[in-house]
Short mmCIF file of C-alpha atoms and ligand atoms in Angstrom, two decimals:
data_model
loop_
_atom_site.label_atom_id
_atom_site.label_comp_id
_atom_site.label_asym_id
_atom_site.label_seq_id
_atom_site.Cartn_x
_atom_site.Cartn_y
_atom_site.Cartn_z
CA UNK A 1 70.45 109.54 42.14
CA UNK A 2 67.13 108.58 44.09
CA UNK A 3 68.14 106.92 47.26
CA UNK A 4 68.46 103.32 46.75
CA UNK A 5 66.66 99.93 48.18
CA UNK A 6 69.78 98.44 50.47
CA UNK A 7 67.48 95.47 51.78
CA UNK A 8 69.81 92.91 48.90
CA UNK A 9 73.06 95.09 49.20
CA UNK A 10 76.02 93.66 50.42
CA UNK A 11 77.68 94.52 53.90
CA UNK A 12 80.27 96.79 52.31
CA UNK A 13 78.01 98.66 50.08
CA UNK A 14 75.56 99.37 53.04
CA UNK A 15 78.38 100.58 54.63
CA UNK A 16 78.70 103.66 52.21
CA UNK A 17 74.69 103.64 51.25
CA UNK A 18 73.27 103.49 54.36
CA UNK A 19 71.90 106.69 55.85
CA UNK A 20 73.70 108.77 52.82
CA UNK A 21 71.71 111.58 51.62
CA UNK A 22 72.35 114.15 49.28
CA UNK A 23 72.29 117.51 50.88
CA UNK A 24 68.56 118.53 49.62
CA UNK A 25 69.99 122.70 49.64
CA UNK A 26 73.03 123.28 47.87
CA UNK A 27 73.09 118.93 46.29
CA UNK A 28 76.36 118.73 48.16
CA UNK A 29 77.54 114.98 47.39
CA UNK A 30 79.38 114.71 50.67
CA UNK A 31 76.94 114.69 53.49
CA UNK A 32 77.07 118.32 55.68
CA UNK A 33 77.80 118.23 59.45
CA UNK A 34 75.25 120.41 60.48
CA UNK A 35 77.36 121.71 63.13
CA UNK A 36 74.86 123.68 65.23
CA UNK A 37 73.54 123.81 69.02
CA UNK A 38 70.36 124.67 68.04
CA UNK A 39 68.07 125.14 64.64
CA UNK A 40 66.25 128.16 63.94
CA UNK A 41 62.34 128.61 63.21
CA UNK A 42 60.57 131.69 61.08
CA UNK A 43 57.37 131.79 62.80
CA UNK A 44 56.96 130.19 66.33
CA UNK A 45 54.49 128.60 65.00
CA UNK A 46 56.92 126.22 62.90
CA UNK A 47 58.66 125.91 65.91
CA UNK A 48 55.19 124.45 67.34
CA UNK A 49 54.96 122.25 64.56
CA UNK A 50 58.71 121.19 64.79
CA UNK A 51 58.04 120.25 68.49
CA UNK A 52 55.28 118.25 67.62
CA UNK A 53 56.50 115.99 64.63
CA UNK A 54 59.75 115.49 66.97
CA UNK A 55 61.85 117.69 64.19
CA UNK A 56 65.26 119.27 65.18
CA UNK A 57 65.37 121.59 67.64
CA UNK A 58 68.15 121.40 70.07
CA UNK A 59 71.11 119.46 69.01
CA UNK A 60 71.26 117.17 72.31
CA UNK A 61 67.77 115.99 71.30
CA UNK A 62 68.27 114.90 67.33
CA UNK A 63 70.61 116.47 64.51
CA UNK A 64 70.62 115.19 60.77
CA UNK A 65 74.42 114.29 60.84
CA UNK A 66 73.77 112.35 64.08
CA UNK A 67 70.50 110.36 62.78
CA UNK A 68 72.44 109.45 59.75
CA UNK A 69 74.93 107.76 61.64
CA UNK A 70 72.50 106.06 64.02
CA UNK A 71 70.84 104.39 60.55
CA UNK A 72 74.04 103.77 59.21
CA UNK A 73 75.48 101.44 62.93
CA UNK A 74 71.42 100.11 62.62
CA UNK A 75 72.14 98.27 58.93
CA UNK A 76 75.73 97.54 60.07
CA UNK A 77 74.36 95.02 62.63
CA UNK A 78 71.04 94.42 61.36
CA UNK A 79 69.33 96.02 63.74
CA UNK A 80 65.70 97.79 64.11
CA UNK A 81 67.03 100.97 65.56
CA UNK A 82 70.44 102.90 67.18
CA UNK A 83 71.11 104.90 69.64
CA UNK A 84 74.69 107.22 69.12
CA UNK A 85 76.43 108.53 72.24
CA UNK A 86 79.33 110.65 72.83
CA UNK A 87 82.24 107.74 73.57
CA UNK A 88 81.95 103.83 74.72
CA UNK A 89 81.64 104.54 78.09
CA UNK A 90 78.78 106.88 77.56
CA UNK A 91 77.15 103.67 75.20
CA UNK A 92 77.35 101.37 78.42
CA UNK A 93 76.53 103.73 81.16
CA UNK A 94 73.20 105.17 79.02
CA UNK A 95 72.20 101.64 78.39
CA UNK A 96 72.33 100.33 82.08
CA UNK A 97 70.68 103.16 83.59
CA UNK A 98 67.88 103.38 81.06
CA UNK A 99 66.97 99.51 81.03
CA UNK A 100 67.67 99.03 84.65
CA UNK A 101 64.49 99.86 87.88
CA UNK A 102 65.91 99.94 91.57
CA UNK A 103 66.36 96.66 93.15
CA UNK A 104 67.46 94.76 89.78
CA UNK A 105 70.21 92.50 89.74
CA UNK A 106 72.84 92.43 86.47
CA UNK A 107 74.79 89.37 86.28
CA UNK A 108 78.30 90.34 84.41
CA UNK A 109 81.10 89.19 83.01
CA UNK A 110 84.47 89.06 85.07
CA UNK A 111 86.35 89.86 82.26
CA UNK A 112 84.64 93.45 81.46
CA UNK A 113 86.53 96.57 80.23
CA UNK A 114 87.89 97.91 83.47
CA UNK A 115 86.06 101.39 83.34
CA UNK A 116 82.60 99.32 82.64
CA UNK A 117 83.91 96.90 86.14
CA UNK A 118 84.51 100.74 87.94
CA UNK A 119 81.19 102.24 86.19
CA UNK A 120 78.91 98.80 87.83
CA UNK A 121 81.27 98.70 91.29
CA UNK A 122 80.99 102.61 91.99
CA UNK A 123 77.81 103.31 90.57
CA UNK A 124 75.35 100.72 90.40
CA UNK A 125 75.32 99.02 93.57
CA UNK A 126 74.72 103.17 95.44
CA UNK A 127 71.36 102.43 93.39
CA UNK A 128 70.45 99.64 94.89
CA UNK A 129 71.12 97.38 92.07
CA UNK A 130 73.66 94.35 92.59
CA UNK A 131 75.92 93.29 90.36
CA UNK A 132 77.65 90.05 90.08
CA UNK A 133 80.27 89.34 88.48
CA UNK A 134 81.24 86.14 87.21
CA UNK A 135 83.26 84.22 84.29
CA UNK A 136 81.17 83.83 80.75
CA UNK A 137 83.39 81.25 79.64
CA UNK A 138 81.33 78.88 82.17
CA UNK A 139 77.93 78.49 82.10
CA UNK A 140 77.30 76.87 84.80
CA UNK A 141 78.62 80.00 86.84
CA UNK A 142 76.67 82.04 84.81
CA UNK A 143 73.30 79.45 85.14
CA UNK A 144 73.89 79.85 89.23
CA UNK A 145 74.02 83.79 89.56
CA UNK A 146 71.00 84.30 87.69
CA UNK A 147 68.11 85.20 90.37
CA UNK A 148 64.44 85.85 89.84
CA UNK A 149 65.92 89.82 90.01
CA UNK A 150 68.67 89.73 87.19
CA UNK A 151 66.95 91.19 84.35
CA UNK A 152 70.23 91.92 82.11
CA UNK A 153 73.15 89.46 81.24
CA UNK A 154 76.58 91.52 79.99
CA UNK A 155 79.70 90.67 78.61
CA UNK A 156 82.32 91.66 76.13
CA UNK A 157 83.17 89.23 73.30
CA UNK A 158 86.68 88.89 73.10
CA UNK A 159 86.87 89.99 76.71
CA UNK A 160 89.18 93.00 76.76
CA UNK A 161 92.17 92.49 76.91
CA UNK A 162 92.25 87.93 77.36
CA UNK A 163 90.91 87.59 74.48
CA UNK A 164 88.33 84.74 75.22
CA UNK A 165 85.50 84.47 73.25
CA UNK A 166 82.00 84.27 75.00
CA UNK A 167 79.55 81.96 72.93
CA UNK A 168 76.66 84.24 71.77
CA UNK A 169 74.53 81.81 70.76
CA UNK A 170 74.74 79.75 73.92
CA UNK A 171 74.38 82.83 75.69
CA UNK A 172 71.26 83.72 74.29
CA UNK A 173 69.37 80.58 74.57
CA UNK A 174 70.12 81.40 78.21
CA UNK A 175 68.81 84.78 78.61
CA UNK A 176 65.74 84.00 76.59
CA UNK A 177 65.07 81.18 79.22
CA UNK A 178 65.62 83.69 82.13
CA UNK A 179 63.71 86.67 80.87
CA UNK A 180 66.63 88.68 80.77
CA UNK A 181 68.35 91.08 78.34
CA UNK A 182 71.20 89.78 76.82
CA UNK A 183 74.06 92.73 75.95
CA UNK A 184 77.11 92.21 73.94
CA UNK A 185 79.88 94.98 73.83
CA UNK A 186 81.06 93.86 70.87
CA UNK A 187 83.87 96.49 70.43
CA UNK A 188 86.98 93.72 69.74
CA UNK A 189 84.76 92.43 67.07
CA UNK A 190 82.61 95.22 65.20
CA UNK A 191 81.23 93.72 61.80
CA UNK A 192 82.33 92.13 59.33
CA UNK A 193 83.88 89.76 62.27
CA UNK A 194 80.74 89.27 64.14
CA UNK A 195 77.07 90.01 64.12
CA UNK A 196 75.66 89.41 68.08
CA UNK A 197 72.34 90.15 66.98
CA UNK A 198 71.90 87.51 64.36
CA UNK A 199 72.83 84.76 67.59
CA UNK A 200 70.18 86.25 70.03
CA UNK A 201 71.68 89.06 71.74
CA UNK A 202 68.90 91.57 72.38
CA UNK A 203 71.33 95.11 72.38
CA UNK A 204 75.04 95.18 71.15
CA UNK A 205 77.38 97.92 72.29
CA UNK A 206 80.28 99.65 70.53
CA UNK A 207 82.91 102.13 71.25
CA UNK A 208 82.71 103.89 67.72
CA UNK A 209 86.43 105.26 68.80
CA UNK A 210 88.02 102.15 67.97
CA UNK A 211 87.47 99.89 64.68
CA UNK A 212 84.12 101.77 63.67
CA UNK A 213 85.92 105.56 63.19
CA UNK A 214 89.01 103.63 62.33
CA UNK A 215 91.70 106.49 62.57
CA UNK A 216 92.17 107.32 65.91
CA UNK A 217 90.92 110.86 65.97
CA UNK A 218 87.34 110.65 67.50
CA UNK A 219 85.50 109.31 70.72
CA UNK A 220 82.00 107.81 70.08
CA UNK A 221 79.88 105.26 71.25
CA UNK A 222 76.21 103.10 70.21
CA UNK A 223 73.89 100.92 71.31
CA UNK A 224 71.61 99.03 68.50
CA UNK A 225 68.90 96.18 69.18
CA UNK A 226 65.11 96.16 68.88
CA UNK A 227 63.01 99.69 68.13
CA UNK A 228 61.53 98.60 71.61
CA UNK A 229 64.68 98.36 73.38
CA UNK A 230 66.25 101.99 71.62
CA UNK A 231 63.05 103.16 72.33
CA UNK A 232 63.74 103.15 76.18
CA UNK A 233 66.90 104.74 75.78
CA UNK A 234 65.92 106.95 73.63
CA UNK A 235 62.76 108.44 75.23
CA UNK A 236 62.67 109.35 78.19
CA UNK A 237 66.50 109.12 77.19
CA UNK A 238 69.96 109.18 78.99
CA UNK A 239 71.98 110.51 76.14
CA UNK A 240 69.41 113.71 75.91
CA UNK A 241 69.58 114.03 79.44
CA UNK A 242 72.53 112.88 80.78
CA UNK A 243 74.31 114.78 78.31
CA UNK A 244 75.98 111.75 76.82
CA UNK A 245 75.12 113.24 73.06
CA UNK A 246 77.49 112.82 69.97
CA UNK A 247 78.77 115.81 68.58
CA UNK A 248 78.07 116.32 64.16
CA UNK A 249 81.08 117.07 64.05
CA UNK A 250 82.67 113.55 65.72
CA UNK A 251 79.15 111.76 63.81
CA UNK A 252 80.46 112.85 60.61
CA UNK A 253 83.79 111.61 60.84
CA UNK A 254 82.59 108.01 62.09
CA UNK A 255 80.01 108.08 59.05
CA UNK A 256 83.06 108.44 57.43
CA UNK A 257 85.43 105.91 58.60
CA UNK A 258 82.62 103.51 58.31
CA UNK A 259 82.79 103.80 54.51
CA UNK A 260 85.93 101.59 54.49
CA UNK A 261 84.97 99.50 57.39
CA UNK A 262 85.07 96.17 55.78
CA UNK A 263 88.37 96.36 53.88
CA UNK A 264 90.32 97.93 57.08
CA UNK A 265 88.43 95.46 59.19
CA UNK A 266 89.68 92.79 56.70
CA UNK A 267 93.26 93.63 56.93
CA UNK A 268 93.80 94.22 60.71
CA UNK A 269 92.37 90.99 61.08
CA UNK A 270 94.78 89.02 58.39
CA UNK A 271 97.57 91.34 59.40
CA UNK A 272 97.13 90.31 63.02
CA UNK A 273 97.09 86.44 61.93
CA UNK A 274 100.15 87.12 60.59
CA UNK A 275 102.08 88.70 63.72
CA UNK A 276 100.72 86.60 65.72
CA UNK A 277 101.96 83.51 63.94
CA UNK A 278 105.20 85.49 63.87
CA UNK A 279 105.07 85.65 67.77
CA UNK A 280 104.15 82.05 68.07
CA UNK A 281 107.78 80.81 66.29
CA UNK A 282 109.49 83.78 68.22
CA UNK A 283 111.96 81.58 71.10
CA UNK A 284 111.51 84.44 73.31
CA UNK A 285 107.83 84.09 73.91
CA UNK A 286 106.64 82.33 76.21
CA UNK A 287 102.79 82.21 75.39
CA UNK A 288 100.96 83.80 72.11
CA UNK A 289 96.79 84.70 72.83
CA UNK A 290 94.75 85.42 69.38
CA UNK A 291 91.71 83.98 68.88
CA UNK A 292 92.13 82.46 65.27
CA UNK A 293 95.60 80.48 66.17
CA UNK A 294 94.54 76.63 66.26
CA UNK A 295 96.67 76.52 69.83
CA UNK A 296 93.93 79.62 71.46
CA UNK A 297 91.16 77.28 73.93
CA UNK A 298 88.38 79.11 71.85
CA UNK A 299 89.38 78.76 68.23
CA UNK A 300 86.27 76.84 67.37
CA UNK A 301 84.02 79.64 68.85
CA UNK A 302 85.77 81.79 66.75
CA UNK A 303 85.07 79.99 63.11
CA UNK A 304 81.60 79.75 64.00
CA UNK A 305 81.24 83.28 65.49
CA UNK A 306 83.75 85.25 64.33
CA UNK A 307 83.94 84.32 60.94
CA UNK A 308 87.25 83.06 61.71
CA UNK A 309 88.85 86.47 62.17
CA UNK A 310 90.44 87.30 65.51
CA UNK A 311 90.84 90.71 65.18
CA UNK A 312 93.16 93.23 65.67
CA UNK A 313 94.46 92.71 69.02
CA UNK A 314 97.08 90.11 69.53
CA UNK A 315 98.67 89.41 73.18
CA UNK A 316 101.38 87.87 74.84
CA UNK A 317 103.77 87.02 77.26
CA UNK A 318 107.74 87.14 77.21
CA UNK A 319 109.52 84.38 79.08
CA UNK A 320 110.57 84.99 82.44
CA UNK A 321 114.61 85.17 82.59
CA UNK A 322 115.58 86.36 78.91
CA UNK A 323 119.39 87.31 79.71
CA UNK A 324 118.62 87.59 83.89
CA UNK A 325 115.51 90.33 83.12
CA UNK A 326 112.24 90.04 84.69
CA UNK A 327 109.24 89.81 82.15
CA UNK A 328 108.81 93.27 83.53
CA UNK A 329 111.41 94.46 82.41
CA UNK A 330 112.18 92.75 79.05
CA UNK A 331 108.31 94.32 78.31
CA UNK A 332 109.76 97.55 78.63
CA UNK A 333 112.84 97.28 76.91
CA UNK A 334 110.80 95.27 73.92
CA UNK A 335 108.25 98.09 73.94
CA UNK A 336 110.67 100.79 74.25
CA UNK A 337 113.08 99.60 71.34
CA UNK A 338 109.73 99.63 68.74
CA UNK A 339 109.49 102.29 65.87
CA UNK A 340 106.96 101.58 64.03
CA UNK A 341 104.38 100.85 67.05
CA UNK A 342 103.38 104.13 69.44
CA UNK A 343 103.52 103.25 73.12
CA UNK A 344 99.82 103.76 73.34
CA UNK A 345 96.20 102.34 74.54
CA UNK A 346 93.22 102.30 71.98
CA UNK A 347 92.86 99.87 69.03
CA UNK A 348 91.38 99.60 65.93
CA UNK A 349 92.90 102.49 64.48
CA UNK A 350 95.50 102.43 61.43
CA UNK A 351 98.44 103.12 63.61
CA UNK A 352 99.99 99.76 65.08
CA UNK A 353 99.74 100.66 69.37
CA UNK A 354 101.83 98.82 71.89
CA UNK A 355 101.18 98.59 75.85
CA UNK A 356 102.36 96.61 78.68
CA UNK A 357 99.32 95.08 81.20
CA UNK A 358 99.43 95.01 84.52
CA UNK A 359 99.88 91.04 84.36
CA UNK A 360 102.94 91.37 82.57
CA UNK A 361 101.17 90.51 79.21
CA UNK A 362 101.92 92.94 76.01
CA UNK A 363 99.08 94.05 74.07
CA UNK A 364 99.45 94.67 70.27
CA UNK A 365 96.70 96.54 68.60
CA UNK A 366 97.64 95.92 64.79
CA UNK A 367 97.39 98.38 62.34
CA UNK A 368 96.77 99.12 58.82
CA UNK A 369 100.75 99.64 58.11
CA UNK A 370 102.01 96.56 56.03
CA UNK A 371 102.06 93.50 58.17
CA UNK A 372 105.77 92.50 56.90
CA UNK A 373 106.80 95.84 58.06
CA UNK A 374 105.01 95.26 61.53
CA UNK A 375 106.69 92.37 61.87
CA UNK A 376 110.26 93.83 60.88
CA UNK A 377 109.49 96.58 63.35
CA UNK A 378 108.85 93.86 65.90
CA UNK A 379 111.89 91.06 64.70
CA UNK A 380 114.55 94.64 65.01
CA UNK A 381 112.62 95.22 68.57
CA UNK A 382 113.70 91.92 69.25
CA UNK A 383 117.52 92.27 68.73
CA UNK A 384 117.60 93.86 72.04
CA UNK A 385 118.09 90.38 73.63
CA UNK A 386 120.36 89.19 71.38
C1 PLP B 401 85.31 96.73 75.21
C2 PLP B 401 85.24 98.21 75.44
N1 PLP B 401 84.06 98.78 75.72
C3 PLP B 401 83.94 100.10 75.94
C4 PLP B 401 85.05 100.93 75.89
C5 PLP B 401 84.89 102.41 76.15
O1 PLP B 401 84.97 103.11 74.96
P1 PLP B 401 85.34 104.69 74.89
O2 PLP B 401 86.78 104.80 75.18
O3 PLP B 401 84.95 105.08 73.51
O4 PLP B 401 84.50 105.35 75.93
C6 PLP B 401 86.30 100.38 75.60
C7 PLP B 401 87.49 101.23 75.56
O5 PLP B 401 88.59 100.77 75.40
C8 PLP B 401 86.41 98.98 75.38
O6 PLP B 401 87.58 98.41 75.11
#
């Protein structure tokens, strides 16, 4: 098979297309991890020549498996270009510091992952670049932090772990009249749910470890926007020389995963309708927070945005006083009585995870199990309080 023209394929069939070669060697169907440090020359002069036409030398540089995933995350959002990057964290931190000079200011959302608040609090502001902080669901706030210094607007859409949803578009329209660089970590909502760059963001972020791997068993991160934009990141780059890479081994798996994206995608989201409807007509709940229920503040975001899938995450609150217990403590017993969920933090992954915030609020991350027998798991959890 010649490699095909994806520009008419479908979002699922991109999914397994893009970035797929045959191994040109030993016509291996399944793509090789080329699982090496370094690569290895005959004549230095080849090496010469390798240096020059930026071929693959050093592994923390550029490796096959690695670039194949990087077009692959490109056609998933539509994007000119990818950088990959050894976790989430790794994705945020090499974005910042590459797009950011000394004396910028980064206006951010209040609602961030709490290792991306820690990363901007501890590290940022000894560079001499401010951060403020403030709440995305306003943009007025937002319109009133922005100085002739704030060259990058950040949020998450749905903020981790609320679960409001951050209008892109209105967003955008923002940045663009500001001059700044609009960045989505769109991690709760990885395609097929949402696409930031078709509403005007300028650089989406993902933790590949969650939806994008899908099972749990590897840490990866990306940024994809403009060739421009990557460009910067890439060269003179933070994952090359902060060490931030992504190992072939961990690329290959996500190129993997990403094969079955849209159908797993698909079903954590209708899976997580379902629980959390469940929840809703539950008497011991106080309060039910996913994004496609009619009763969540930002439903109507979420049809036009989200393609009116809320994802896989599903949160709520107990009421206070279930037989004399604290919500503290009914949490624990709730959490502790489950069998099908693992007592764990993470999402997107085809195990369903359970965890207890610090406001009190349990956090469901659905998985691919069958959503009647999530919610029997859940209904015999219940029976503790009857
Ligand atoms: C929204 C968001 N961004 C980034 C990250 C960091 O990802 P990783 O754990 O792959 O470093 C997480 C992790 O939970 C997250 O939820």
């Amino acid at each position: 098979m010649s490699s095909c023209d994806l520009s008419n394929a479908r979002f699922d069939t991109k999914m397994i297309h893009a970035g797929h070669v045959v191994d040109p060697v030993n016509r291996s169907m399944a793509m090789p991890i080329h699982q090496t440090a370094t690569f290895a020359f005959d004549t230095v002069e080849q090496m010469d020549k390798a240096w020059d036409d930026l071929g693959y030398l050093y592994t923390r540089e550029g490796n096959p498996t690695v670039i194949a995933l990087e077009k692959r995350l490109a056609a998933m959002e539509g994007g000119e270009s990818c950088v990959v990057t050894g976790s989430g964290m790794g994705a945020v931190a090499t974005t910042l510091l590459s797009l950011c000079r000394k004396g910028d200011n980064i206006v951010a959302s209040k609602g961030l992952f709490f290792h991306s608040d820690i990363l901007l609090k501890e590290l940022f502001e000894k560079m001499d670049i401010t951060v403020d902080f403030v709440d995305f669901k306003n943009i007025d706030e937002v319109k009133g932090e922005i100085k002739d210094n704030t060259s990058i607007l950040l949020f998450e859409t749905p903020e981790n772990p609320a679960l409001s949803v951050v209008d892109i578009a209105e967003m955008s329209k923002l940045s663009k009249e500001n001059n700044c660089i609009l960045i989505v970590d769109s991690t709760f909502a990885p395609p097929p749910i949402s696409f930031p760059l078709s509403l005007g963001a300028d650089i989406v972020i993902h933790s590949l470890t969650k939806y994008i791997n899908g099972h749990g068993d590897a840490l990866g991160g990306a940024v994809i926007g403009s060739k421009k934009h990557m460009d910067i990141i890439k060269y003179p780059g933070m994952p090359c020389f902060t060490g931030a890479a992504l190992s072939p081994f961990n690329a290959w798996l996500i190129l993997r995963g990403m094969e079955t994206l849209e159908m797993r995608v698909t079903k954590h989201c209708s899976s997580a309708m379902e629980v959390a409807s469940y929840l809703e007509s539950n008497p011991h709940v106080e309060k039910v927070i996913y994004p496609a229920l009619e009763s969540h503040p930002d439903n109507g975001i979420c049809k036009r945005q989200m393609n009116n899938m809320g994802g896989g995450i599903v949160s709520f609150w107990l009421k206070d006083g279930i037989n004399g217990l604290s919500v503290r403590e009914a949490d624990y017993m709730l959490c502790n009585k489950t069998k099908l969920f693992s007592i764990a933090t993470s999402l997107g992954e085809a195990h369903s995870l359970i965890q207890v915030e610090n406001d009190d609020m349990l956090r469901l991350a659905i998985g691919l199990e069958n959503h009647e027998d999530i919610i029997n798991d859940l209904k015999q959890a219940f029976s503790i309080f009857d």
